[in-house]
Coordinates of C-alpha atoms in Angstrom, one line a residue:
M291 CA -6.9 52.1 -69.1
D292 CA -9.4 52.2 -66.2
K293 CA -11.9 54.2 -68.3
K294 CA -11.7 51.7 -71.2
K295 CA -12.3 48.8 -68.8
R296 CA -15.4 50.5 -67.3
R297 CA -16.7 51.2 -70.8
L298 CA -16.2 47.6 -71.8
I299 CA -17.9 46.3 -68.7
S300 CA -20.8 48.7 -69.2
R301 CA -21.2 47.7 -72.9
T302 CA -21.1 44.0 -72.0
I303 CA -23.8 44.4 -69.3
I304 CA -26.0 46.3 -71.8
L305 CA -25.6 43.6 -74.4
L306 CA -26.3 40.9 -71.9
L307 CA -29.5 42.7 -70.8
L308 CA -30.6 43.2 -74.4
G309 CA -29.9 39.5 -75.1
A310 CA -31.9 38.4 -72.1
A311 CA -34.8 40.7 -73.1
L312 CA -34.8 39.2 -76.6
V313 CA -34.7 35.6 -75.3
F314 CA -37.6 36.4 -72.9
A315 CA -39.6 38.0 -75.7
L316 CA -39.2 35.0 -78.0
Y317 CA -39.9 32.5 -75.2
T318 CA -43.1 34.2 -74.1
N319 CA -44.2 34.6 -77.7
F320 CA -43.7 31.0 -78.6
T321 CA -45.3 29.6 -75.4
K322 CA -48.2 31.9 -75.7
D323 CA -49.1 30.6 -79.2
K324 CA -49.0 27.0 -77.9
N325 CA -51.2 27.7 -74.9
E326 CA -53.8 29.7 -76.8
S327 CA -53.9 27.8 -80.1
L328 CA -57.2 26.4 -81.3
R329 CA -57.3 22.6 -81.1
K330 CA -59.7 19.9 -82.1
G331 CA -62.4 19.7 -79.4
S332 CA -62.1 23.4 -78.5
E333 CA -65.1 25.6 -78.5
A334 CA -65.1 27.5 -81.8
P335 CA -64.6 31.2 -81.1
N336 CA -67.8 33.2 -81.8
F337 CA -67.8 36.1 -84.2
V338 CA -70.1 38.4 -86.0
L339 CA -69.3 39.3 -89.6
T340 CA -71.4 40.8 -92.4
D341 CA -71.6 39.1 -95.8
M342 CA -71.3 40.8 -99.1
E343 CA -75.1 41.2 -99.3
G344 CA -75.2 43.0 -95.9
K345 CA -76.5 40.1 -93.8
E346 CA -75.0 39.6 -90.4
H347 CA -73.6 36.1 -89.5
K348 CA -73.0 35.2 -85.9
L349 CA -71.3 31.8 -85.5
S350 CA -73.3 31.0 -82.4
D351 CA -76.6 31.4 -84.4
Y352 CA -75.5 28.2 -86.3
K353 CA -75.6 25.9 -83.2
G354 CA -77.5 22.8 -84.2
K355 CA -75.9 22.9 -87.7
G356 CA -72.5 21.8 -88.9
V357 CA -70.4 24.7 -90.1
F358 CA -67.6 24.4 -92.7
L359 CA -65.7 27.6 -91.9
N360 CA -63.2 28.5 -94.6
F361 CA -60.5 31.2 -94.5
W362 CA -59.3 32.3 -97.9
G363 CA -57.9 35.1 -100.2
T364 CA -58.5 36.0 -103.8
Y365 CA -54.8 35.9 -104.4
C366 CA -54.5 32.3 -103.1
K367 CA -54.5 29.8 -106.0
P368 CA -55.3 26.8 -103.8
C369 CA -58.3 28.8 -102.4
E370 CA -59.5 29.5 -105.9
Y371 CA -59.1 25.8 -106.8
E372 CA -61.4 24.6 -104.0
M373 CA -64.1 27.2 -104.3
P374 CA -66.1 25.5 -107.1
Y375 CA -66.0 22.3 -105.1
M376 CA -67.2 24.1 -102.0
E377 CA -70.1 25.6 -104.0
N378 CA -71.1 22.2 -105.4
Q379 CA -71.1 20.6 -102.0
Y380 CA -72.9 23.6 -100.5
K381 CA -75.8 23.0 -102.9
N382 CA -75.9 19.3 -101.8
F383 CA -75.6 19.9 -98.0
K384 CA -77.4 23.2 -97.3
D385 CA -80.7 21.5 -96.8
Q386 CA -79.1 18.8 -94.6
G387 CA -78.1 21.2 -91.8
V388 CA -74.6 22.0 -93.0
E389 CA -73.5 25.6 -93.7
I390 CA -70.4 27.1 -95.4
L391 CA -69.1 30.4 -94.1
A392 CA -66.2 31.7 -96.2
V393 CA -64.1 34.4 -94.4
N394 CA -61.9 36.5 -96.6
V395 CA -58.8 37.7 -94.9
G396 CA -59.2 41.5 -95.2
E397 CA -59.2 42.3 -98.9
S398 CA -61.3 44.9 -100.6
D399 CA -65.0 44.6 -101.3
Y400 CA -64.2 45.1 -105.0
A401 CA -61.8 42.1 -105.2
V402 CA -64.1 39.8 -103.2
N403 CA -67.2 40.7 -105.2
N404 CA -65.3 40.1 -108.4
F405 CA -64.2 36.7 -107.1
I406 CA -67.8 35.8 -106.0
T407 CA -69.1 36.7 -109.4
K408 CA -66.4 34.9 -111.3
H409 CA -67.0 31.7 -109.4
D410 CA -70.8 32.1 -109.0
L411 CA -70.7 31.5 -105.2
T412 CA -74.0 31.3 -103.4
F413 CA -72.8 30.6 -99.8
P414 CA -72.2 33.4 -97.4
V415 CA -68.9 35.2 -98.0
M416 CA -67.6 37.7 -95.5
I417 CA -64.6 39.9 -95.2
D418 CA -62.7 40.0 -91.9
K419 CA -61.6 43.6 -92.4
G420 CA -60.0 44.0 -88.9
R421 CA -58.6 40.5 -89.0
E422 CA -60.0 39.8 -85.5
V423 CA -61.6 36.5 -86.6
E424 CA -58.4 35.4 -88.4
N425 CA -56.5 36.1 -85.2
A426 CA -59.0 34.3 -83.0
Y427 CA -58.7 31.2 -85.2
R428 CA -54.9 31.6 -85.4
V429 CA -54.9 31.5 -89.2
D430 CA -51.4 31.7 -90.6
I431 CA -51.7 29.8 -93.9
L432 CA -54.4 29.8 -96.6
P433 CA -56.6 28.1 -97.3
V434 CA -57.6 26.6 -93.9
S435 CA -61.0 25.1 -93.0
F436 CA -62.4 24.5 -89.6
L437 CA -65.1 21.8 -89.2
V438 CA -67.5 23.0 -86.5
D439 CA -70.0 20.5 -85.2
K440 CA -73.6 21.2 -84.2
E441 CA -72.5 21.8 -80.6
G442 CA -70.0 24.6 -81.7
K443 CA -66.9 22.5 -81.2
V444 CA -64.0 22.3 -83.7
I445 CA -63.7 18.7 -84.8
D446 CA -61.0 19.2 -87.4
I447 CA -58.7 21.8 -88.9
I448 CA -57.7 21.2 -92.5
T449 CA -54.9 23.2 -94.1
G450 CA -54.4 23.4 -97.9
A451 CA -56.7 23.0 -100.9
L452 CA -59.3 20.3 -100.8
T453 CA -60.7 18.1 -103.5
E454 CA -64.4 17.9 -104.1
E455 CA -64.4 14.3 -102.7
S456 CA -62.7 15.4 -99.5
I457 CA -65.0 18.4 -99.0
Q458 CA -68.0 16.0 -99.3
K459 CA -66.5 13.7 -96.7
H460 CA -65.9 16.6 -94.3
M461 CA -69.4 17.8 -94.8
E462 CA -70.7 14.4 -94.0
R463 CA -68.7 14.5 -90.8
I464 CA -70.4 17.7 -89.5
K465 CA -73.9 16.9 -90.7
P466 CA -76.2 16.9 -87.7

């Protein structure tokens, strides 16, 4: 009986310690996300990515311009829906100091190039192969667009597919 009691106490202590460790891990994970999340008014995290034509794009090089930073995937139907509208508005705004940077979330060159060709996209499209940029911007749902003003500050974060009219309005907002 004494041996059974000790075993029960030992198991109970181990379970309590495991439970406490789990609660601690969950707590630190959730509070960390809140503290480090990107908010309106935050400085947009800088990055360097290479587009599909081999040209390097560094976000800080676009200071003085508005940047419509879009995260997307070829498999994402809402992303595909808004791409032609982004292309149309890019043609309207590229000479007015507004740039579109489209960041694919780690797919193959082949899939992305096929997508670009299919939709006849002319704005810079890059692949975040290591997903560092996606993580820096805390992207968890696609599509998501970050409006970055000429000072490099995030003025808005828009989740979900956008209409052509809404893309135009957002581009007006970031026009220098």
